[in-house]
């Protein structure tokens, strides 16, 4: 297959970055199509750890084209920092490999200020956003007052719009959010400085990708966040502000519908969530702490401890349906070593009723009690496993049961953070 999308099936941080990095070896182009630097994708390559926020996770392979599509929102200052950090480590040096959509919207300092002030004001009702201004940037896009990268070409016109936006946001910050207004002149100067850095990357990514696909190139689409954080299908309002399912590829890369060959969903072997909102299979106490430490479950974007839970097959089925998943990659199987028995949430109970699918009216999830099935654990370390036959029988049984419950075939299993610590049953580019 030639065009493959990788998407998260839970609440983000499933290990998408690691799998994209692995598959990028067989791809020509890697594309981000939604979200912004609220994403944090961790790669461990040759013993070195990298966290990519905006730059697609093809950047650590030599010669791969990295595209940031129009459906993303991009903080130009964050992009400059990320590029500089990679270059300081001798990576992703060739400027010609980065293509930034001229239609992508810019995240501005006032978006970050609004994000922070709103969260502070919401107190206990806060969403627990990453604070990077992502929601406010998407709001401006929909309100048709956002600034797109293309507008940097004519700086005088750009400055007028920017100055108007800063004045509007300052009124809102002052009057409604009771927060400190921003210094407009500083923002204009910052953008003036950043402009020259951005212009060489600008590209009509739709035209570029259509040509690449027509030429038979292999294109990998890198999703951010996860199905349960999707603005339409997730646990609204405790979600992010973009569509995170595979259909966003068609509007946000863009790729024409019908041109996507396969969707690979990524799940952890258990579940995590950062920020507030319902989480039916959540566990607390000693076991949660143990998994948090063994799995290093601290947000790569904000350092916050991630909430921990058992694998939730109801969510997995939901994500498989929404994404039309070709296959599932289950990461972090190694983290479950030594836990016996293991539990998997197979259905919910709401009141007296059992639900095998997510109950209608998402607020029902807040009242959903998990119904578990128990599976036997294993005590062997999995970190050296490179084939299914290297896994202890109970680990194999766990994988088989999850695939069965999710209704989708398992194509990869992760047994460590490093690129090579992955058992690949089927590689979509070679399938
Ligand atoms: P993403 O946002 O979906 O790319 O995921 P993150 O990078 O935010 O979080 C996943 C974390 O798990 C990262 O620290 C990865 O290095 C790590 N990771 C990924 N796959 C595995 C795995 O199979 N085993 C272990 N132990 N760690 C993994
Ligand atoms: P990756 O791509 C985990 C969560 C935030 C918060 C909610 C809204 O690394 O999987 P936002 O800043 O987007 O407005 O915050 O969404 N969130 C993520 N959680 N991984 C992510 O991305 C996330 N991106 C957003 O924690 O609950
Ligand atoms: Mg992450």
Short mmCIF file of C-alpha atoms and ligand atoms in Angstrom, two decimals:
data_model
loop_
_atom_site.label_atom_id
_atom_site.label_comp_id
_atom_site.label_asym_id
_atom_site.label_seq_id
_atom_site.Cartn_x
_atom_site.Cartn_y
_atom_site.Cartn_z
CA UNK A 1 0.00 0.00 0.00
CA UNK A 2 1.18 3.53 -0.73
CA UNK A 3 -0.79 5.90 1.49
CA UNK A 4 -1.16 5.12 5.18
CA UNK A 5 -2.58 7.15 8.07
CA UNK A 6 -1.51 6.54 11.66
CA UNK A 7 -4.04 7.70 14.26
CA UNK A 8 -4.47 7.55 18.02
CA UNK A 9 -7.42 5.50 19.27
CA UNK A 10 -7.51 6.62 22.91
CA UNK A 11 -6.81 10.00 24.57
CA UNK A 12 -3.48 10.63 22.89
CA UNK A 13 0.08 9.57 23.78
CA UNK A 14 -0.50 6.06 22.46
CA UNK A 15 2.98 5.96 20.91
CA UNK A 16 2.05 7.30 17.46
CA UNK A 17 5.42 9.03 17.09
CA UNK A 18 7.36 5.83 17.63
CA UNK A 19 5.29 3.91 15.07
CA UNK A 20 5.42 6.76 12.52
CA UNK A 21 9.21 6.92 12.93
CA UNK A 22 9.40 3.16 12.39
CA UNK A 23 7.20 3.22 9.26
CA UNK A 24 8.89 6.34 7.91
CA UNK A 25 11.83 4.12 6.91
CA UNK A 26 9.58 2.81 4.10
CA UNK A 27 7.89 6.13 3.25
CA UNK A 28 8.97 9.02 1.01
CA UNK A 29 6.84 11.72 2.61
CA UNK A 30 5.47 12.14 6.17
CA UNK A 31 2.56 14.54 6.75
CA UNK A 32 0.97 16.18 9.81
CA UNK A 33 -2.62 17.14 8.97
CA UNK A 34 -4.24 18.43 12.20
CA UNK A 35 -3.42 19.77 15.63
CA UNK A 36 -0.44 21.86 16.60
CA UNK A 37 2.31 21.78 19.19
CA UNK A 38 -0.17 20.43 21.74
CA UNK A 39 1.06 17.14 20.23
CA UNK A 40 4.27 15.68 21.64
CA UNK A 41 5.57 12.61 19.87
CA UNK A 42 8.52 10.86 21.48
CA UNK A 43 11.08 8.96 19.43
CA UNK A 44 14.00 6.96 20.77
CA UNK A 45 16.55 6.50 18.02
CA UNK A 46 20.10 5.13 18.52
CA UNK A 47 19.65 5.61 22.26
CA UNK A 48 18.76 9.30 21.87
CA UNK A 49 15.37 10.69 22.83
CA UNK A 50 13.63 13.28 20.64
CA UNK A 51 10.28 14.98 21.24
CA UNK A 52 8.64 16.30 18.09
CA UNK A 53 5.74 18.72 18.39
CA UNK A 54 5.12 20.12 14.91
CA UNK A 55 7.73 18.51 12.70
CA UNK A 56 6.54 15.16 11.36
CA UNK A 57 8.21 12.08 12.81
CA UNK A 58 9.98 11.31 9.53
CA UNK A 59 12.59 13.91 10.40
CA UNK A 60 15.05 11.47 11.93
CA UNK A 61 15.46 9.50 8.73
CA UNK A 62 17.70 11.01 6.09
CA UNK A 63 15.98 12.48 3.05
CA UNK A 64 12.30 12.14 3.98
CA UNK A 65 10.09 15.06 3.00
CA UNK A 66 8.15 16.38 6.01
CA UNK A 67 4.88 18.19 5.27
CA UNK A 68 2.82 20.29 7.69
CA UNK A 69 -0.63 20.48 6.12
CA UNK A 70 -3.28 23.19 6.07
CA UNK A 71 -5.37 21.50 8.79
CA UNK A 72 -2.73 22.17 11.41
CA UNK A 73 -2.29 25.31 13.51
CA UNK A 74 1.33 26.31 13.77
CA UNK A 75 3.04 28.56 16.28
CA UNK A 76 5.90 29.96 14.16
CA UNK A 77 8.03 30.66 17.23
CA UNK A 78 7.60 27.06 18.43
CA UNK A 79 8.43 25.77 14.94
CA UNK A 80 11.64 27.84 14.85
CA UNK A 81 12.64 26.49 18.27
CA UNK A 82 11.93 22.91 17.28
CA UNK A 83 13.94 23.24 14.07
CA UNK A 84 16.84 24.83 15.94
CA UNK A 85 16.82 22.07 18.58
CA UNK A 86 16.92 19.34 15.92
CA UNK A 87 19.67 21.08 14.03
CA UNK A 88 21.74 21.54 17.17
CA UNK A 89 21.71 17.74 17.36
CA UNK A 90 22.75 17.41 13.72
CA UNK A 91 19.29 16.28 12.51
CA UNK A 92 16.93 17.49 9.77
CA UNK A 93 19.43 19.97 8.40
CA UNK A 94 18.19 20.24 4.81
CA UNK A 95 15.67 23.14 4.58
CA UNK A 96 14.22 21.77 1.34
CA UNK A 97 12.77 18.78 3.23
CA UNK A 98 10.23 20.86 5.18
CA UNK A 99 7.03 21.92 3.43
CA UNK A 100 4.62 24.11 5.39
CA UNK A 101 1.16 24.71 3.95
CA UNK A 102 0.59 28.35 3.04
CA UNK A 103 -3.02 27.80 4.22
CA UNK A 104 -2.10 26.60 7.72
CA UNK A 105 -3.23 28.97 10.45
CA UNK A 106 -0.76 30.69 12.72
CA UNK A 107 -0.93 30.36 16.49
CA UNK A 108 -0.23 33.79 17.94
CA UNK A 109 0.89 34.88 21.43
CA UNK A 110 -2.65 36.17 22.06
CA UNK A 111 -4.02 32.64 21.49
CA UNK A 112 -1.74 31.36 24.23
CA UNK A 113 -2.74 34.23 26.52
CA UNK A 114 -6.46 33.54 26.00
CA UNK A 115 -5.95 29.78 26.54
CA UNK A 116 -4.17 30.41 29.86
CA UNK A 117 -6.57 33.08 31.09
CA UNK A 118 -9.62 30.94 30.32
CA UNK A 119 -8.23 27.90 32.07
CA UNK A 120 -7.28 29.99 35.11
CA UNK A 121 -10.75 31.49 35.21
CA UNK A 122 -12.49 28.11 34.83
CA UNK A 123 -10.86 26.85 38.06
CA UNK A 124 -12.21 23.39 38.87
CA UNK A 125 -14.08 23.27 35.56
CA UNK A 126 -10.87 23.70 33.54
CA UNK A 127 -10.26 21.36 30.60
CA UNK A 128 -6.61 20.97 31.46
CA UNK A 129 -5.41 22.17 28.06
CA UNK A 130 -1.75 22.14 27.13
CA UNK A 131 -1.83 25.95 27.23
CA UNK A 132 -0.35 26.36 23.77
CA UNK A 133 -3.25 28.39 22.37
CA UNK A 134 -4.57 25.62 20.13
CA UNK A 135 -8.30 26.03 20.89
CA UNK A 136 -8.27 29.84 20.46
CA UNK A 137 -6.34 29.48 17.16
CA UNK A 138 -8.93 27.06 15.73
CA UNK A 139 -11.70 29.38 16.98
CA UNK A 140 -10.21 32.24 14.95
CA UNK A 141 -9.93 29.98 11.91
CA UNK A 142 -13.66 29.18 12.12
CA UNK A 143 -14.53 32.80 12.87
CA UNK A 144 -12.61 33.72 9.69
CA UNK A 145 -10.28 36.12 11.45
CA UNK A 146 -7.27 33.79 11.62
CA UNK A 147 -3.94 34.60 10.00
CA UNK A 148 -2.56 32.14 7.50
CA UNK A 149 1.09 31.70 6.61
CA UNK A 150 0.46 32.84 3.05
CA UNK A 151 -0.39 36.29 4.40
CA UNK A 152 3.19 36.74 5.56
CA UNK A 153 4.11 37.41 1.93
CA UNK A 154 2.61 40.92 2.11
CA UNK A 155 3.78 42.10 5.53
CA UNK A 156 2.03 45.49 5.46
CA UNK A 157 -1.38 43.86 5.00
CA UNK A 158 -0.50 41.13 7.49
CA UNK A 159 0.49 43.78 10.06
CA UNK A 160 -2.87 45.56 9.68
CA UNK A 161 -4.84 42.38 10.33
CA UNK A 162 -2.54 41.38 13.16
CA UNK A 163 -2.87 44.79 14.82
CA UNK A 164 -6.67 44.59 14.58
CA UNK A 165 -6.67 41.10 16.06
CA UNK A 166 -4.37 42.15 18.93
CA UNK A 167 -6.69 45.05 19.78
CA UNK A 168 -9.73 42.71 19.79
CA UNK A 169 -8.00 40.09 21.91
CA UNK A 170 -6.73 42.70 24.35
CA UNK A 171 -10.28 43.99 24.90
CA UNK A 172 -11.43 40.42 25.50
CA UNK A 173 -8.52 39.63 27.82
CA UNK A 174 -9.09 42.79 29.84
CA UNK A 175 -12.87 43.02 29.97
CA UNK A 176 -13.97 39.39 30.05
CA UNK A 177 -11.03 37.33 31.28
CA UNK A 178 -9.69 39.99 33.65
CA UNK A 179 -6.18 39.24 32.36
CA UNK A 180 -3.24 41.40 31.40
CA UNK A 181 -3.32 42.71 27.83
CA UNK A 182 -0.38 42.01 25.49
CA UNK A 183 2.05 44.53 24.03
CA UNK A 184 1.05 44.73 20.36
CA UNK A 185 4.32 46.23 19.16
CA UNK A 186 6.29 43.29 20.53
CA UNK A 187 4.14 40.76 18.70
CA UNK A 188 4.46 42.66 15.41
CA UNK A 189 8.26 42.79 15.83
CA UNK A 190 8.39 39.06 16.62
CA UNK A 191 6.42 38.26 13.49
CA UNK A 192 8.58 40.54 11.40
CA UNK A 193 11.65 38.61 12.61
CA UNK A 194 10.08 35.20 12.07
CA UNK A 195 8.72 35.98 8.59
CA UNK A 196 11.97 35.45 6.71
CA UNK A 197 12.42 32.07 8.43
CA UNK A 198 8.97 30.84 7.38
CA UNK A 199 8.72 32.02 3.75
CA UNK A 200 11.15 29.43 2.29
CA UNK A 201 9.04 26.56 3.69
CA UNK A 202 5.70 27.71 2.28
CA UNK A 203 4.09 25.30 -0.12
CA UNK A 204 0.75 24.35 -1.66
CA UNK A 205 0.79 21.02 0.16
CA UNK A 206 -2.37 19.76 -1.61
CA UNK A 207 -0.76 20.14 -5.02
CA UNK A 208 2.51 18.71 -3.73
CA UNK A 209 0.82 15.62 -2.27
CA UNK A 210 -1.37 15.03 -5.34
CA UNK A 211 1.77 14.99 -7.45
CA UNK A 212 3.62 12.73 -5.00
CA UNK A 213 0.73 10.24 -4.93
CA UNK A 214 0.42 10.31 -8.75
CA UNK A 215 4.13 9.59 -8.99
CA UNK A 216 3.64 6.48 -6.84
CA UNK A 217 5.43 7.85 -3.78
CA UNK A 218 4.69 6.34 -0.39
CA UNK A 219 3.02 8.86 1.88
CA UNK A 220 2.56 8.45 5.63
CA UNK A 221 0.04 10.64 7.46
CA UNK A 222 0.82 11.26 11.13
CA UNK A 223 -2.22 11.86 13.32
CA UNK A 224 -1.99 13.79 16.55
CA UNK A 225 -3.99 13.29 19.77
CA UNK A 226 -6.60 10.49 19.64
CA UNK A 227 -10.18 9.55 18.77
CA UNK A 228 -11.46 10.34 22.27
CA UNK A 229 -9.99 13.86 22.00
CA UNK A 230 -11.70 14.47 18.64
CA UNK A 231 -13.78 17.65 18.65
CA UNK A 232 -16.86 15.82 17.24
CA UNK A 233 -16.47 12.26 18.49
CA UNK A 234 -14.50 12.58 21.72
CA UNK A 235 -15.50 13.32 25.30
CA UNK A 236 -16.67 16.87 24.56
CA UNK A 237 -15.95 19.40 26.02
CA UNK A 238 -12.86 17.61 27.39
CA UNK A 239 -11.34 17.32 23.93
CA UNK A 240 -8.95 19.18 21.70
CA UNK A 241 -10.17 21.57 19.00
CA UNK A 242 -9.52 19.52 15.85
CA UNK A 243 -10.78 16.33 14.25
CA UNK A 244 -8.25 13.65 15.16
CA UNK A 245 -9.68 10.74 13.17
CA UNK A 246 -8.43 9.64 9.76
CA UNK A 247 -11.04 11.63 7.81
CA UNK A 248 -9.11 14.78 8.78
CA UNK A 249 -6.45 13.67 6.26
CA UNK A 250 -8.84 14.61 3.45
CA UNK A 251 -9.37 18.17 4.61
CA UNK A 252 -6.14 18.83 6.45
CA UNK A 253 -3.27 17.41 4.35
CA UNK A 254 -5.10 17.32 2.00
CA UNK A 255 -5.41 13.97 0.26
CA UNK A 256 -8.40 13.21 -1.96
CA UNK A 257 -10.96 10.82 -0.43
CA UNK A 258 -10.51 7.38 -1.93
CA UNK A 259 -6.76 7.83 -2.12
CA UNK A 260 -6.04 6.60 1.38
CA UNK A 261 -5.07 2.94 1.32
CA UNK A 262 -4.97 2.08 5.02
CA UNK A 263 -5.55 3.43 8.50
CA UNK A 264 -3.39 2.09 11.28
CA UNK A 265 -4.75 2.76 14.77
CA UNK A 266 -2.40 2.99 17.74
CA UNK A 267 -3.42 1.94 21.25
CA UNK A 268 -1.52 1.46 24.42
CA UNK A 269 -1.84 -1.97 26.04
CA UNK A 270 -3.57 -0.02 28.84
CA UNK A 271 -5.07 3.50 28.77
CA UNK A 272 -3.88 6.96 29.79
CA UNK A 273 -5.34 10.43 29.72
CA UNK A 274 -3.92 13.89 30.53
CA UNK A 275 -6.30 16.62 31.61
CA UNK A 276 -9.87 16.46 32.86
CA UNK A 277 -12.89 14.49 31.61
CA UNK A 278 -14.54 11.07 31.87
CA UNK A 279 -12.35 7.95 31.89
CA UNK A 280 -14.44 4.84 32.70
CA UNK A 281 -11.58 2.34 33.11
CA UNK A 282 -9.44 4.68 35.24
CA UNK A 283 -7.57 3.14 38.16
CA UNK A 284 -6.00 4.89 41.12
CA UNK A 285 -3.69 4.02 43.98
CA UNK A 286 -0.66 1.74 43.99
CA UNK A 287 -1.23 -0.06 40.73
CA UNK A 288 -1.80 3.21 38.87
CA UNK A 289 1.39 4.63 40.38
CA UNK A 290 3.34 1.56 39.40
CA UNK A 291 2.15 1.74 35.78
CA UNK A 292 2.81 5.50 35.71
CA UNK A 293 6.41 4.95 36.79
CA UNK A 294 7.11 1.83 34.70
CA UNK A 295 5.48 3.40 31.64
CA UNK A 296 7.00 6.84 32.29
CA UNK A 297 3.52 8.26 32.05
CA UNK A 298 4.27 11.95 32.44
CA UNK A 299 3.06 14.18 29.60
CA UNK A 300 5.80 14.95 27.09
CA UNK A 301 4.15 18.30 26.29
CA UNK A 302 3.60 19.58 29.80
CA UNK A 303 5.22 17.10 32.22
CA UNK A 304 1.86 16.47 33.91
CA UNK A 305 1.32 12.98 35.41
CA UNK A 306 -0.98 11.02 33.10
CA UNK A 307 -4.09 9.39 34.52
CA UNK A 308 -3.95 5.59 34.18
CA UNK A 309 -6.54 2.91 33.40
CA UNK A 310 -7.06 -0.59 32.04
CA UNK A 311 -7.37 -1.22 28.31
CA UNK A 312 -10.88 -0.25 27.21
CA UNK A 313 -12.22 -2.43 24.39
CA UNK A 314 -15.40 -0.33 24.05
CA UNK A 315 -13.27 2.66 23.05
CA UNK A 316 -11.14 0.48 20.79
CA UNK A 317 -14.22 -0.73 18.88
CA UNK A 318 -15.45 2.86 18.60
CA UNK A 319 -12.11 4.07 17.21
CA UNK A 320 -11.94 1.11 14.81
CA UNK A 321 -15.38 2.01 13.44
CA UNK A 322 -14.73 5.76 13.16
CA UNK A 323 -11.41 5.27 11.43
CA UNK A 324 -12.19 2.23 9.29
CA UNK A 325 -9.04 0.74 10.72
CA UNK A 326 -7.01 -1.70 8.62
CA UNK A 327 -4.95 -2.71 11.63
CA UNK A 328 -4.09 -2.02 15.24
CA UNK A 329 -0.65 -1.49 16.77
CA UNK A 330 -0.59 -2.13 20.51
CA UNK A 331 2.26 -0.33 22.26
CA UNK A 332 3.80 -0.67 25.72
CA UNK A 333 2.95 -4.33 26.21
CA UNK A 334 6.24 -4.55 28.15
CA UNK A 335 4.89 -2.20 30.83
CA UNK A 336 2.31 -4.81 31.88
CA UNK A 337 4.96 -7.38 32.84
CA UNK A 338 4.49 -8.56 36.42
CA UNK A 339 0.85 -7.54 36.77
CA UNK A 340 -1.43 -10.49 37.39
CA UNK A 341 -4.30 -10.68 36.71
CA UNK A 342 -4.76 -8.12 33.96
CA UNK A 343 -8.12 -6.52 33.36
CA UNK A 344 -9.75 -5.38 30.14
CA UNK A 345 -12.92 -3.30 30.07
CA UNK A 346 -15.33 -5.12 27.73
CA UNK A 347 -18.55 -3.15 28.28
CA UNK A 348 -20.10 -0.46 30.47
CA UNK A 349 -22.94 -0.45 32.88
CA UNK A 350 -25.04 2.69 33.10
CA UNK A 351 -27.79 2.37 35.69
CA UNK A 352 -29.17 -1.13 35.24
CA UNK A 353 -28.23 -1.39 31.56
CA UNK A 354 -25.20 -2.94 29.90
CA UNK A 355 -23.67 -1.18 26.91
CA UNK A 356 -21.24 -2.93 24.57
CA UNK A 357 -20.78 0.31 22.61
CA UNK A 358 -20.42 3.86 23.90
CA UNK A 359 -23.83 4.88 25.23
CA UNK A 360 -25.56 7.69 23.32
CA UNK A 361 -25.21 11.16 24.81
CA UNK A 362 -21.58 11.34 25.71
CA UNK A 363 -22.24 12.59 29.23
CA UNK A 364 -23.38 9.00 29.89
CA UNK A 365 -19.66 8.13 29.94
CA UNK A 366 -19.37 10.07 33.18
CA UNK A 367 -21.77 7.60 34.77
CA UNK A 368 -20.48 4.51 32.98
CA UNK A 369 -19.11 1.78 35.21
CA UNK A 370 -16.58 -0.54 33.56
CA UNK A 371 -17.35 -4.26 33.23
CA UNK A 372 -14.09 -6.19 33.23
CA UNK A 373 -12.78 -9.46 31.96
CA UNK A 374 -9.67 -10.83 33.66
CA UNK A 375 -6.74 -12.32 31.83
CA UNK A 376 -3.65 -14.00 33.28
CA UNK A 377 -0.45 -11.93 33.35
CA UNK A 378 3.19 -12.89 32.75
CA UNK A 379 6.40 -12.22 34.63
CA UNK A 380 9.02 -12.39 31.86
CA UNK A 381 10.63 -9.22 30.51
CA UNK A 382 9.47 -8.61 26.94
CA UNK A 383 12.04 -6.02 25.97
CA UNK A 384 14.11 -8.39 23.82
CA UNK A 385 11.13 -9.87 21.93
CA UNK A 386 11.21 -9.30 18.18
CA UNK A 387 8.76 -11.97 17.04
CA UNK A 388 5.44 -13.28 18.28
CA UNK A 389 7.15 -16.55 19.22
CA UNK A 390 9.46 -14.63 21.62
CA UNK A 391 6.47 -13.63 23.76
CA UNK A 392 5.28 -15.70 26.74
CA UNK A 393 1.96 -17.52 26.05
CA UNK A 394 -0.06 -15.20 28.31
CA UNK A 395 1.24 -12.08 26.53
CA UNK A 396 0.20 -13.65 23.21
CA UNK A 397 -3.16 -14.48 24.70
CA UNK A 398 -3.58 -10.87 25.84
CA UNK A 399 -2.82 -9.58 22.32
CA UNK A 400 -5.19 -12.05 20.69
CA UNK A 401 -8.02 -11.21 23.07
CA UNK A 402 -7.60 -7.48 22.54
CA UNK A 403 -7.66 -7.87 18.76
CA UNK A 404 -10.78 -10.01 19.07
CA UNK A 405 -12.54 -7.54 21.36
CA UNK A 406 -11.54 -4.54 19.23
CA UNK A 407 -12.68 -6.33 16.07
CA UNK A 408 -9.51 -5.44 14.19
CA UNK A 409 -6.36 -7.37 13.38
CA UNK A 410 -3.23 -6.72 15.33
CA UNK A 411 -0.30 -5.72 13.12
CA UNK A 412 2.35 -4.53 15.59
CA UNK A 413 3.20 -4.80 19.27
CA UNK A 414 5.53 -2.47 21.15
CA UNK A 415 7.90 -3.91 23.74
CA UNK A 416 10.06 -0.85 24.50
CA UNK A 417 10.51 2.82 23.66
CA UNK A 418 13.28 2.33 21.09
CA UNK A 419 12.49 2.22 17.38
CA UNK A 420 13.57 -1.40 17.10
CA UNK A 421 11.63 -2.58 20.17
CA UNK A 422 8.62 -3.43 18.04
CA UNK A 423 7.22 -6.72 16.79
CA UNK A 424 5.91 -6.13 13.27
CA UNK A 425 3.42 -8.73 12.00
CA UNK A 426 2.45 -6.71 8.97
CA UNK A 427 3.93 -3.49 7.57
CA UNK A 428 1.25 -1.59 5.63
CA UNK A 429 3.76 -0.29 3.07
CA UNK A 430 4.88 -3.84 2.34
CA UNK A 431 1.41 -5.43 2.57
P1 LIG B 1 2.37 9.94 20.99
O1 LIG B 1 1.97 11.31 21.39
O2 LIG B 1 1.21 9.06 20.61
O3 LIG B 1 3.46 9.91 19.95
O4 LIG B 1 2.98 9.25 22.31
P2 LIG B 1 4.02 9.94 23.35
O5 LIG B 1 5.34 9.98 22.71
O6 LIG B 1 3.47 11.20 23.90
O7 LIG B 1 3.97 8.89 24.53
C1 LIG B 1 4.32 7.56 24.34
C2 LIG B 1 5.51 7.23 25.28
O8 LIG B 1 5.70 5.83 25.34
C3 LIG B 1 6.83 7.80 24.78
O9 LIG B 1 7.61 8.13 25.89
C4 LIG B 1 7.46 6.65 24.01
O10 LIG B 1 8.87 6.69 23.97
C5 LIG B 1 6.99 5.47 24.83
N1 LIG B 1 6.74 4.22 24.06
C6 LIG B 1 6.20 4.06 22.83
N2 LIG B 1 6.04 2.76 22.56
C7 LIG B 1 6.51 2.07 23.63
C8 LIG B 1 6.56 0.69 23.97
O11 LIG B 1 6.16 -0.19 23.23
N3 LIG B 1 7.09 0.38 25.20
C9 LIG B 1 7.53 1.34 26.08
N4 LIG B 1 7.99 0.95 27.26
N5 LIG B 1 7.48 2.64 25.78
C10 LIG B 1 6.96 3.01 24.59
P1 LIG B 2 -0.40 13.66 21.27
O1 LIG B 2 -0.40 13.96 19.79
C1 LIG B 2 -2.50 13.79 25.13
C2 LIG B 2 -5.41 17.02 25.65
C3 LIG B 2 -4.98 18.01 26.72
C4 LIG B 2 -6.35 18.46 27.21
C5 LIG B 2 -7.16 18.51 25.93
C6 LIG B 2 -7.27 19.89 25.31
O2 LIG B 2 0.90 13.82 21.93
O3 LIG B 2 -1.07 12.34 21.51
P2 LIG B 2 -5.55 21.42 24.00
O4 LIG B 2 -4.27 22.04 24.43
O5 LIG B 2 -5.41 20.53 22.82
O6 LIG B 2 -6.65 22.42 23.81
O7 LIG B 2 -5.99 20.52 25.24
O8 LIG B 2 -6.52 17.64 25.02
N1 LIG B 2 -4.39 16.78 24.60
C7 LIG B 2 -3.57 15.72 24.58
N2 LIG B 2 -3.41 14.72 25.46
N3 LIG B 2 -1.78 13.80 23.98
C8 LIG B 2 -1.95 14.79 23.08
O9 LIG B 2 -1.34 14.80 21.87
C9 LIG B 2 -2.86 15.82 23.38
N4 LIG B 2 -3.23 16.94 22.72
C10 LIG B 2 -4.19 17.50 23.48
O10 LIG B 2 -4.24 17.37 27.73
O11 LIG B 2 -6.92 17.47 28.04
MG1 LIG B 3 2.15 12.62 23.01
#
